[in-house]
Short mmCIF file of C-alpha atoms in Angstrom, two decimals:
data_model
loop_
_atom_site.label_atom_id
_atom_site.label_comp_id
_atom_site.label_asym_id
_atom_site.label_seq_id
_atom_site.Cartn_x
_atom_site.Cartn_y
_atom_site.Cartn_z
CA UNK A 1 -197.20 185.89 -73.52
CA UNK A 2 -199.92 188.04 -71.92
CA UNK A 3 -197.54 189.76 -69.53
CA UNK A 4 -197.85 193.57 -69.44
CA UNK A 5 -194.92 195.36 -71.05
CA UNK A 6 -193.10 198.15 -69.22
CA UNK A 7 -191.04 200.33 -71.55
CA UNK A 8 -188.45 202.65 -70.04
CA UNK A 9 -187.10 205.41 -72.30
CA UNK A 10 -183.66 206.46 -71.09
CA UNK A 11 -180.88 204.50 -69.41
CA UNK A 12 -179.48 207.25 -67.20
CA UNK A 13 -179.69 207.34 -63.42
CA UNK A 14 -183.49 207.45 -63.29
CA UNK A 15 -184.08 204.74 -65.88
CA UNK A 16 -181.40 202.43 -64.52
CA UNK A 17 -182.62 202.62 -60.93
CA UNK A 18 -186.27 202.32 -62.00
CA UNK A 19 -185.47 199.03 -63.71
CA UNK A 20 -183.32 197.79 -60.82
CA UNK A 21 -186.26 198.41 -58.49
CA UNK A 22 -188.70 196.71 -60.87
CA UNK A 23 -186.45 193.67 -61.20
CA UNK A 24 -186.28 193.38 -57.41
CA UNK A 25 -190.00 194.04 -56.86
CA UNK A 26 -191.75 192.16 -59.66
CA UNK A 27 -191.76 188.38 -60.02
CA UNK A 28 -190.10 187.22 -63.24
CA UNK A 29 -193.43 186.43 -64.90
CA UNK A 30 -195.21 189.60 -63.76
CA UNK A 31 -194.09 191.91 -66.60
CA UNK A 32 -191.80 192.24 -69.59
CA UNK A 33 -189.15 194.93 -69.05
CA UNK A 34 -187.79 196.86 -72.04
CA UNK A 35 -185.21 199.66 -71.98
CA UNK A 36 -184.69 202.07 -74.89
CA UNK A 37 -181.31 203.80 -74.76
CA UNK A 38 -178.71 204.95 -77.33
CA UNK A 39 -175.88 203.13 -75.51
CA UNK A 40 -175.53 199.83 -73.67
CA UNK A 41 -174.25 201.45 -70.48
CA UNK A 42 -175.21 203.82 -67.70
CA UNK A 43 -172.74 206.70 -67.71
CA UNK A 44 -171.69 207.94 -64.27
CA UNK A 45 -171.46 211.49 -65.60
CA UNK A 46 -170.22 213.24 -62.41
CA UNK A 47 -166.78 211.73 -63.10
CA UNK A 48 -166.51 212.96 -66.71
CA UNK A 49 -164.04 215.71 -65.63
CA UNK A 50 -161.80 212.94 -64.26
CA UNK A 51 -161.97 211.23 -67.66
CA UNK A 52 -161.07 214.44 -69.50
CA UNK A 53 -158.11 214.96 -67.18
CA UNK A 54 -156.91 211.39 -67.70
CA UNK A 55 -157.38 210.47 -64.04
CA UNK A 56 -160.05 207.82 -64.68
CA UNK A 57 -160.30 205.44 -67.63
CA UNK A 58 -163.48 206.03 -69.71
CA UNK A 59 -164.89 202.49 -69.42
CA UNK A 60 -164.55 202.58 -65.65
CA UNK A 61 -167.47 205.03 -65.35
CA UNK A 62 -169.62 203.08 -67.83
CA UNK A 63 -171.83 200.52 -66.06
CA UNK A 64 -173.00 197.70 -68.32
CA UNK A 65 -176.80 197.70 -68.57
CA UNK A 66 -176.99 194.07 -69.69
CA UNK A 67 -174.74 192.95 -66.86
CA UNK A 68 -176.61 194.83 -64.15
CA UNK A 69 -180.17 194.47 -65.52
CA UNK A 70 -180.39 190.75 -66.21
CA UNK A 71 -184.17 190.60 -66.79
CA UNK A 72 -184.41 193.68 -69.02
CA UNK A 73 -184.33 193.64 -72.82
CA UNK A 74 -182.15 196.51 -74.04
CA UNK A 75 -183.11 198.16 -77.34
CA UNK A 76 -180.29 200.39 -78.60
CA UNK A 77 -181.74 203.51 -80.17
CA UNK A 78 -183.47 206.84 -79.58
CA UNK A 79 -187.18 207.26 -78.94
CA UNK A 80 -188.52 209.65 -81.59
CA UNK A 81 -192.26 209.68 -80.88
CA UNK A 82 -194.89 208.51 -78.40
CA UNK A 83 -198.53 207.79 -79.30
CA UNK A 84 -200.48 207.90 -76.03
CA UNK A 85 -203.72 206.75 -77.62
CA UNK A 86 -202.21 203.68 -79.28
CA UNK A 87 -199.75 203.24 -76.41
CA UNK A 88 -196.72 202.90 -78.67
CA UNK A 89 -193.18 204.26 -78.76
CA UNK A 90 -191.32 204.80 -82.03
CA UNK A 91 -187.62 204.03 -81.77
CA UNK A 92 -184.92 204.78 -84.31
CA UNK A 93 -182.25 202.15 -83.86
CA UNK A 94 -178.70 202.64 -85.08
CA UNK A 95 -176.08 200.31 -86.46
CA UNK A 96 -172.55 200.66 -87.82
CA UNK A 97 -171.93 203.89 -85.94
CA UNK A 98 -175.19 205.41 -87.12
CA UNK A 99 -174.66 204.67 -90.82
CA UNK A 100 -177.68 202.33 -90.95
CA UNK A 101 -180.97 203.18 -89.26
CA UNK A 102 -184.19 201.23 -88.72
CA UNK A 103 -187.47 202.25 -87.15
CA UNK A 104 -189.06 199.99 -84.52
CA UNK A 105 -192.46 200.43 -82.89
CA UNK A 106 -192.87 199.16 -79.32
CA UNK A 107 -196.24 198.80 -77.65
CA UNK A 108 -196.48 199.38 -73.91
CA UNK A 109 -198.81 198.92 -70.96
CA UNK A 110 -196.71 201.20 -68.76
CA UNK A 111 -194.31 203.82 -70.08
CA UNK A 112 -191.54 205.44 -68.02
CA UNK A 113 -190.16 208.60 -69.65
CA UNK A 114 -186.69 209.39 -68.32
CA UNK A 115 -184.79 210.62 -71.42
CA UNK A 116 -182.59 212.90 -69.30
CA UNK A 117 -181.10 216.17 -70.44
CA UNK A 118 -178.67 217.70 -72.91
CA UNK A 119 -176.24 220.57 -72.57
CA UNK A 120 -178.15 223.85 -72.71
CA UNK A 121 -177.27 225.95 -75.74
CA UNK A 122 -178.44 229.38 -76.79
CA UNK A 123 -178.96 230.97 -80.18
CA UNK A 124 -175.50 232.52 -80.23
CA UNK A 125 -173.71 232.76 -83.59
CA UNK A 126 -171.04 230.11 -84.03
CA UNK A 127 -171.64 228.24 -80.77
CA UNK A 128 -173.43 225.22 -82.27
CA UNK A 129 -170.63 224.77 -84.81
CA UNK A 130 -167.63 225.33 -82.52
CA UNK A 131 -168.46 224.68 -78.86
CA UNK A 132 -168.01 221.31 -77.20
CA UNK A 133 -169.87 220.06 -74.15
CA UNK A 134 -168.75 217.55 -71.55
CA UNK A 135 -171.78 215.30 -71.05
CA UNK A 136 -170.76 212.13 -72.89
CA UNK A 137 -167.69 209.93 -73.08
CA UNK A 138 -167.11 211.03 -76.68
CA UNK A 139 -167.01 214.69 -75.63
CA UNK A 140 -164.78 214.05 -72.62
CA UNK A 141 -162.25 212.04 -74.61
CA UNK A 142 -162.29 214.49 -77.51
CA UNK A 143 -161.60 217.44 -75.23
CA UNK A 144 -158.62 215.70 -73.62
CA UNK A 145 -157.02 214.77 -76.94
CA UNK A 146 -157.90 218.13 -78.52
CA UNK A 147 -156.00 219.97 -75.80
CA UNK A 148 -152.98 217.73 -76.23
CA UNK A 149 -153.09 218.38 -79.97
CA UNK A 150 -153.15 222.13 -79.41
CA UNK A 151 -149.99 221.89 -77.31
CA UNK A 152 -148.35 219.73 -79.99
CA UNK A 153 -149.13 222.26 -82.70
CA UNK A 154 -148.15 225.25 -80.61
CA UNK A 155 -144.86 223.56 -79.78
CA UNK A 156 -144.20 222.82 -83.48
CA UNK A 157 -144.63 226.44 -84.60
CA UNK A 158 -141.39 228.12 -85.71
CA UNK A 159 -139.95 230.74 -83.41
CA UNK A 160 -140.72 234.34 -84.26
CA UNK A 161 -143.27 237.06 -83.57
CA UNK A 162 -145.25 236.20 -86.72
CA UNK A 163 -146.40 232.98 -85.01
CA UNK A 164 -147.05 234.41 -81.55
CA UNK A 165 -150.76 235.07 -82.19
CA UNK A 166 -151.43 231.51 -83.34
CA UNK A 167 -149.41 230.09 -80.45
CA UNK A 168 -151.44 232.11 -77.92
CA UNK A 169 -154.73 231.06 -79.53
CA UNK A 170 -153.81 227.38 -79.41
CA UNK A 171 -152.87 227.65 -75.75
CA UNK A 172 -156.00 229.54 -74.68
CA UNK A 173 -159.16 227.81 -73.49
CA UNK A 174 -162.48 229.64 -73.14
CA UNK A 175 -165.11 227.87 -71.03
CA UNK A 176 -168.71 228.98 -70.51
CA UNK A 177 -170.54 228.11 -67.31
CA UNK A 178 -169.28 228.61 -63.75
CA UNK A 179 -171.76 226.13 -62.31
CA UNK A 180 -171.05 222.57 -61.27
CA UNK A 181 -170.03 221.19 -64.69
CA UNK A 182 -168.09 224.12 -66.09
CA UNK A 183 -166.14 224.83 -62.92
CA UNK A 184 -165.11 221.21 -62.37
CA UNK A 185 -163.99 220.64 -65.94
CA UNK A 186 -161.93 223.84 -66.11
CA UNK A 187 -160.34 223.28 -62.70
CA UNK A 188 -159.39 219.67 -63.35
CA UNK A 189 -158.11 220.27 -66.88
CA UNK A 190 -156.06 223.27 -65.75
CA UNK A 191 -154.45 221.22 -62.99
CA UNK A 192 -153.72 218.32 -65.35
CA UNK A 193 -152.21 220.42 -68.14
CA UNK A 194 -150.19 222.36 -65.59
CA UNK A 195 -148.50 219.15 -64.48
CA UNK A 196 -147.60 217.96 -67.98
CA UNK A 197 -146.98 221.15 -70.00
CA UNK A 198 -143.23 221.17 -69.26
CA UNK A 199 -142.87 217.99 -71.34
CA UNK A 200 -143.08 220.08 -74.51
CA UNK A 201 -139.95 221.87 -75.73
CA UNK A 202 -141.27 225.42 -76.03
CA UNK A 203 -144.39 225.32 -73.83
CA UNK A 204 -144.46 226.39 -70.19
CA UNK A 205 -147.36 225.78 -67.81
CA UNK A 206 -147.89 229.52 -67.38
CA UNK A 207 -148.30 229.90 -71.16
CA UNK A 208 -151.64 228.06 -71.05
CA UNK A 209 -154.44 230.56 -70.49
CA UNK A 210 -157.83 229.68 -69.04
CA UNK A 211 -160.86 231.97 -69.24
CA UNK A 212 -164.06 230.94 -67.43
CA UNK A 213 -167.12 233.11 -68.09
CA UNK A 214 -170.68 233.10 -66.80
CA UNK A 215 -173.59 235.52 -66.72
CA UNK A 216 -174.12 234.64 -63.07
CA UNK A 217 -172.54 236.75 -60.33
CA UNK A 218 -170.92 233.84 -58.47
CA UNK A 219 -169.10 230.57 -58.98
CA UNK A 220 -170.88 227.34 -58.01
CA UNK A 221 -174.10 229.06 -56.94
CA UNK A 222 -175.52 225.60 -56.13
CA UNK A 223 -173.26 225.49 -53.07
CA UNK A 224 -174.02 228.95 -51.72
CA UNK A 225 -172.05 232.23 -51.60
CA UNK A 226 -169.49 231.23 -48.97
CA UNK A 227 -168.29 228.09 -50.73
CA UNK A 228 -168.61 229.87 -54.06
CA UNK A 229 -166.08 232.44 -52.85
CA UNK A 230 -163.78 229.65 -51.69
CA UNK A 231 -163.95 228.07 -55.13
CA UNK A 232 -163.42 231.41 -56.86
CA UNK A 233 -160.36 232.07 -54.73
CA UNK A 234 -158.89 228.64 -55.54
CA UNK A 235 -159.41 229.14 -59.28
CA UNK A 236 -157.86 232.60 -59.33
CA UNK A 237 -154.88 231.53 -57.22
CA UNK A 238 -154.13 228.98 -59.92
CA UNK A 239 -154.22 231.64 -62.63
CA UNK A 240 -157.67 230.99 -64.08
CA UNK A 241 -159.24 234.18 -65.45
CA UNK A 242 -162.81 234.07 -64.08
CA UNK A 243 -165.16 236.66 -65.59
CA UNK A 244 -168.64 236.89 -64.11
CA UNK A 245 -171.58 238.81 -65.52
CA UNK A 246 -170.53 238.17 -69.13
CA UNK A 247 -170.99 235.41 -71.70
CA UNK A 248 -170.26 234.65 -75.34
CA UNK A 249 -171.58 237.01 -78.00
CA UNK A 250 -170.15 235.14 -80.98
CA UNK A 251 -167.79 232.23 -81.63
CA UNK A 252 -165.64 232.55 -84.71
CA UNK A 253 -162.75 230.57 -86.18
CA UNK A 254 -159.81 231.19 -83.90
CA UNK A 255 -161.51 233.64 -81.52
CA UNK A 256 -164.41 234.16 -79.14
CA UNK A 257 -166.14 237.52 -78.62
CA UNK A 258 -167.74 238.20 -75.23
CA UNK A 259 -170.73 240.39 -74.44
CA UNK A 260 -168.47 242.99 -72.81
CA UNK A 261 -166.82 243.57 -76.20
CA UNK A 262 -163.56 241.75 -75.48
CA UNK A 263 -162.24 239.31 -78.08
CA UNK A 264 -160.21 236.30 -76.92
CA UNK A 265 -158.07 234.47 -79.48
CA UNK A 266 -158.71 230.76 -78.80
CA UNK A 267 -159.00 227.45 -80.62
CA UNK A 268 -160.96 225.81 -77.77
CA UNK A 269 -164.48 226.66 -76.60
CA UNK A 270 -165.93 224.47 -73.83
CA UNK A 271 -169.67 224.78 -73.19
CA UNK A 272 -170.98 223.87 -69.74
CA UNK A 273 -173.78 226.38 -69.29
CA UNK A 274 -176.30 224.14 -67.57
CA UNK A 275 -178.68 221.54 -68.97
CA UNK A 276 -182.06 221.43 -70.70
CA UNK A 277 -184.58 218.60 -70.83
CA UNK A 278 -184.26 216.14 -73.68
CA UNK A 279 -185.89 217.55 -76.84
CA UNK A 280 -188.14 214.48 -76.87
CA UNK A 281 -190.44 216.08 -74.28
CA UNK A 282 -191.21 218.93 -76.69
CA UNK A 283 -192.82 216.44 -79.11
CA UNK A 284 -195.19 214.76 -76.64
CA UNK A 285 -198.08 217.26 -76.65
CA UNK A 286 -198.12 217.19 -72.87
CA UNK A 287 -197.91 220.07 -70.36
CA UNK A 288 -194.43 221.44 -69.65
CA UNK A 289 -193.06 223.59 -66.86
CA UNK A 290 -189.75 225.35 -67.47
CA UNK A 291 -189.20 223.05 -70.41
CA UNK A 292 -189.69 219.89 -68.33
CA UNK A 293 -192.57 217.43 -68.38
CA UNK A 294 -195.21 218.14 -65.73
CA UNK A 295 -195.70 215.25 -63.30
CA UNK A 296 -197.70 214.67 -60.15
CA UNK A 297 -195.91 214.04 -56.83
CA UNK A 298 -196.29 210.28 -57.44
CA UNK A 299 -194.45 210.77 -60.79
CA UNK A 300 -197.47 210.00 -62.98
CA UNK A 301 -198.03 212.22 -66.03
CA UNK A 302 -201.38 214.06 -66.15
CA UNK A 303 -203.35 213.39 -69.33
CA UNK A 304 -201.42 210.25 -70.27
CA UNK A 305 -202.77 206.96 -68.94
CA UNK A 306 -200.09 204.56 -67.76
CA UNK A 307 -197.25 207.06 -68.30
CA UNK A 308 -194.71 207.98 -65.61
CA UNK A 309 -191.76 210.38 -65.77
CA UNK A 310 -188.81 211.55 -63.70
CA UNK A 311 -185.19 212.65 -63.82
CA UNK A 312 -183.87 215.74 -65.59
CA UNK A 313 -186.69 215.78 -68.17
CA UNK A 314 -189.48 215.99 -65.57
CA UNK A 315 -190.72 218.90 -63.44
CA UNK A 316 -190.88 216.96 -60.19
CA UNK A 317 -192.28 218.94 -57.23
CA UNK A 318 -189.97 219.03 -54.23
CA UNK A 319 -192.29 218.28 -51.32
CA UNK A 320 -189.49 218.78 -48.80
CA UNK A 321 -189.12 222.51 -49.58
CA UNK A 322 -191.37 225.40 -48.63
CA UNK A 323 -193.33 226.61 -51.63
CA UNK A 324 -192.79 223.27 -53.42
CA UNK A 325 -190.18 224.25 -56.00
CA UNK A 326 -188.98 221.76 -58.61
CA UNK A 327 -186.25 219.31 -57.74
CA UNK A 328 -182.94 220.29 -59.37
CA UNK A 329 -181.64 218.20 -62.30
CA UNK A 330 -178.96 216.34 -60.36
CA UNK A 331 -177.84 212.71 -60.38
CA UNK A 332 -178.77 212.49 -56.71
CA UNK A 333 -182.45 213.23 -57.39
CA UNK A 334 -182.56 211.24 -60.64
CA UNK A 335 -181.30 208.12 -58.88
CA UNK A 336 -183.88 208.35 -56.12
CA UNK A 337 -186.68 209.29 -58.49
CA UNK A 338 -185.78 206.18 -60.46
CA UNK A 339 -186.29 204.01 -57.39
CA UNK A 340 -189.61 205.78 -56.72
CA UNK A 341 -190.67 205.23 -60.33
CA UNK A 342 -189.94 201.52 -60.08
CA UNK A 343 -191.92 201.24 -56.86
CA UNK A 344 -194.91 203.20 -58.20
CA UNK A 345 -195.02 201.40 -61.56
CA UNK A 346 -195.04 198.08 -59.68
CA UNK A 347 -197.86 199.42 -57.49
CA UNK A 348 -199.87 200.28 -60.62
CA UNK A 349 -199.70 196.57 -61.47
CA UNK A 350 -200.96 195.59 -58.04
CA UNK A 351 -197.68 194.97 -56.21
CA UNK A 352 -197.01 197.34 -53.33
CA UNK A 353 -198.25 200.85 -52.63
CA UNK A 354 -197.50 204.01 -54.61
CA UNK A 355 -195.93 206.91 -52.70
CA UNK A 356 -195.21 210.54 -53.47
CA UNK A 357 -191.57 211.35 -54.17
CA UNK A 358 -189.74 212.94 -51.25
CA UNK A 359 -185.99 213.31 -50.81
CA UNK A 360 -184.05 215.71 -48.62
CA UNK A 361 -181.05 216.91 -50.63
CA UNK A 362 -177.77 215.51 -49.31
CA UNK A 363 -175.72 218.37 -50.75
CA UNK A 364 -173.24 218.65 -53.62
CA UNK A 365 -169.51 218.05 -54.05
CA UNK A 366 -167.10 219.59 -56.56
CA UNK A 367 -163.59 218.25 -57.27
CA UNK A 368 -161.32 221.08 -58.44
CA UNK A 369 -158.19 219.02 -59.11
CA UNK A 370 -155.16 218.45 -56.90
CA UNK A 371 -156.13 218.87 -53.26
CA UNK A 372 -158.75 221.53 -54.03
CA UNK A 373 -162.41 220.63 -53.61
CA UNK A 374 -165.65 222.07 -52.33
CA UNK A 375 -168.36 220.05 -50.57
CA UNK A 376 -171.55 220.61 -48.63
CA UNK A 377 -172.68 217.24 -47.25
CA UNK A 378 -175.84 217.53 -45.16
CA UNK A 379 -175.34 221.31 -44.97
CA UNK A 380 -171.78 221.11 -43.61
CA UNK A 381 -169.46 223.45 -45.54
CA UNK A 382 -166.09 221.92 -46.42
CA UNK A 383 -163.18 222.88 -48.65
CA UNK A 384 -159.67 221.63 -49.34
CA UNK A 385 -158.37 218.06 -48.73
CA UNK A 386 -161.24 217.07 -46.44
CA UNK A 387 -163.77 218.11 -49.09
CA UNK A 388 -161.75 216.11 -51.63
CA UNK A 389 -162.03 213.01 -49.44
CA UNK A 390 -165.78 213.53 -49.05
CA UNK A 391 -166.24 214.06 -52.80
CA UNK A 392 -164.43 210.90 -53.76
CA UNK A 393 -166.08 208.90 -51.02
CA UNK A 394 -169.50 210.00 -52.23
CA UNK A 395 -168.74 209.07 -55.85
CA UNK A 396 -167.56 205.60 -54.84
CA UNK A 397 -170.74 205.17 -52.80
CA UNK A 398 -172.97 206.36 -55.65
CA UNK A 399 -171.41 204.17 -58.37
CA UNK A 400 -173.95 201.32 -58.73
CA UNK A 401 -171.38 198.59 -59.38
CA UNK A 402 -168.69 197.19 -57.09
CA UNK A 403 -166.46 196.36 -60.06
CA UNK A 404 -166.60 199.98 -61.24
CA UNK A 405 -165.90 201.23 -57.72
CA UNK A 406 -162.75 199.12 -57.55
CA UNK A 407 -161.60 200.28 -60.97
CA UNK A 408 -162.23 203.98 -60.25
CA UNK A 409 -160.60 203.74 -56.82
CA UNK A 410 -157.57 202.07 -58.39
CA UNK A 411 -157.39 204.81 -61.04
CA UNK A 412 -157.33 207.47 -58.33
CA UNK A 413 -154.60 205.62 -56.44
CA UNK A 414 -152.45 205.22 -59.54
CA UNK A 415 -152.95 208.88 -60.46
CA UNK A 416 -151.68 209.86 -57.01
CA UNK A 417 -148.61 207.61 -57.22
CA UNK A 418 -147.58 207.84 -60.88
CA UNK A 419 -146.84 210.76 -63.25
CA UNK A 420 -149.84 212.12 -65.16
CA UNK A 421 -150.34 210.64 -68.63
CA UNK A 422 -150.08 212.82 -71.73
CA UNK A 423 -150.79 210.55 -74.69
CA UNK A 424 -153.47 210.96 -77.33
CA UNK A 425 -155.24 207.65 -77.78
CA UNK A 426 -158.38 208.50 -79.79
CA UNK A 427 -159.06 210.19 -83.11
CA UNK A 428 -162.51 211.64 -82.60
CA UNK A 429 -163.36 214.24 -85.23
CA UNK A 430 -164.47 217.66 -83.95
CA UNK A 431 -167.88 217.30 -85.65
CA UNK A 432 -168.45 214.00 -83.79
CA UNK A 433 -168.00 215.79 -80.47
CA UNK A 434 -170.43 218.65 -81.09
CA UNK A 435 -173.39 218.74 -78.68
CA UNK A 436 -176.02 217.93 -81.32
CA UNK A 437 -174.05 214.89 -82.52
CA UNK A 438 -172.51 213.47 -79.34
CA UNK A 439 -175.69 213.93 -77.28
CA UNK A 440 -178.03 212.93 -80.14
CA UNK A 441 -180.19 215.94 -79.34
CA UNK A 442 -181.68 216.03 -82.84
CA UNK A 443 -182.58 212.36 -83.14
CA UNK A 444 -186.29 212.93 -82.49
CA UNK A 445 -186.54 215.48 -85.30
CA UNK A 446 -185.77 212.78 -87.86
CA UNK A 447 -188.60 210.58 -86.68
#
């Protein structure tokens, strides 16, 4: 009963791997492990574009926390406040789909803050009410079914010029963000819809218009200019209208206005313009750098005794780079920071030795649908089918569950052998798939 309690806030890559390391490192009676997370699964978010495109089943990228973390008590809810003096975390738990809420206070001896990130939004009129991100299963499934519904409604419109404007708007998708997330989701959805559009009576694949915009001057800047040009060329060959140096000025019902003055009639606005640290870190009264929680190289938080942090919400110094920049908010770093957190928390309890976080980036991969892909493993620049093979091989390697690897691999095989599916199987309301709702980015404000 006198065991120290380790509370981990966030069940993403960092939190999951921190607890896996703690379960392997600490004897069963050495500490009580508690995880606070809104869902009972780790989401392998890099494969969300595959879910939106119907290539992978949603549950196949959801890794059960209770199945994989046998010694950890999972508390379903959102952390709303942290009292460093009293060493307590306030958690708002949810039940019945959020209809009933209770507040629970957890004491801790060690606290690991890894609440992750949310889709970055800007104060642009209409965006919060109309744009949809792709960072959760709810958003990915909504986007898939929403696009199918737009084709259904466009196909049902009577013939005649008086309906042409509505038909064009329903078959036009505007996406913001030509980085990793935005580019992958647009590329995969465009490929998928292109293969199934002919199933509708009056819709042709070339009728579906895709507009990808970004203030940046290149596509996939994370992979460098050469591979960015390769990706840009692949997108434009497939008819995707890529506009760089512009972004959204205002989102209105049925249309999106860009900063260059152009107005695009559209019923679909996809928002993938990067990520921002969980809003929880803004409430902690602790130093921030670029909106992320300041941490030492050993992932301890200055000014907060017994508190550690990592992942997308932490400003972790990259000791492998000249000038010590911050590590980028990628799953690759979050996973390895999680393992480092577990090791260093165990060391703080007297088991093992704490070490500074160091990881040489292995590179990024981007699946663009079909045989198109871009990859840069260990600095080697690849594109086309070979890059596709590397991308899928990396994802199977990174999935932390053999059962999920088998399921995802089987999904890919079936998608290659069988016709693409085009059925709507969920009825998620548009308001349920907005960023603030689906990603629970406002939960802490109600604490």
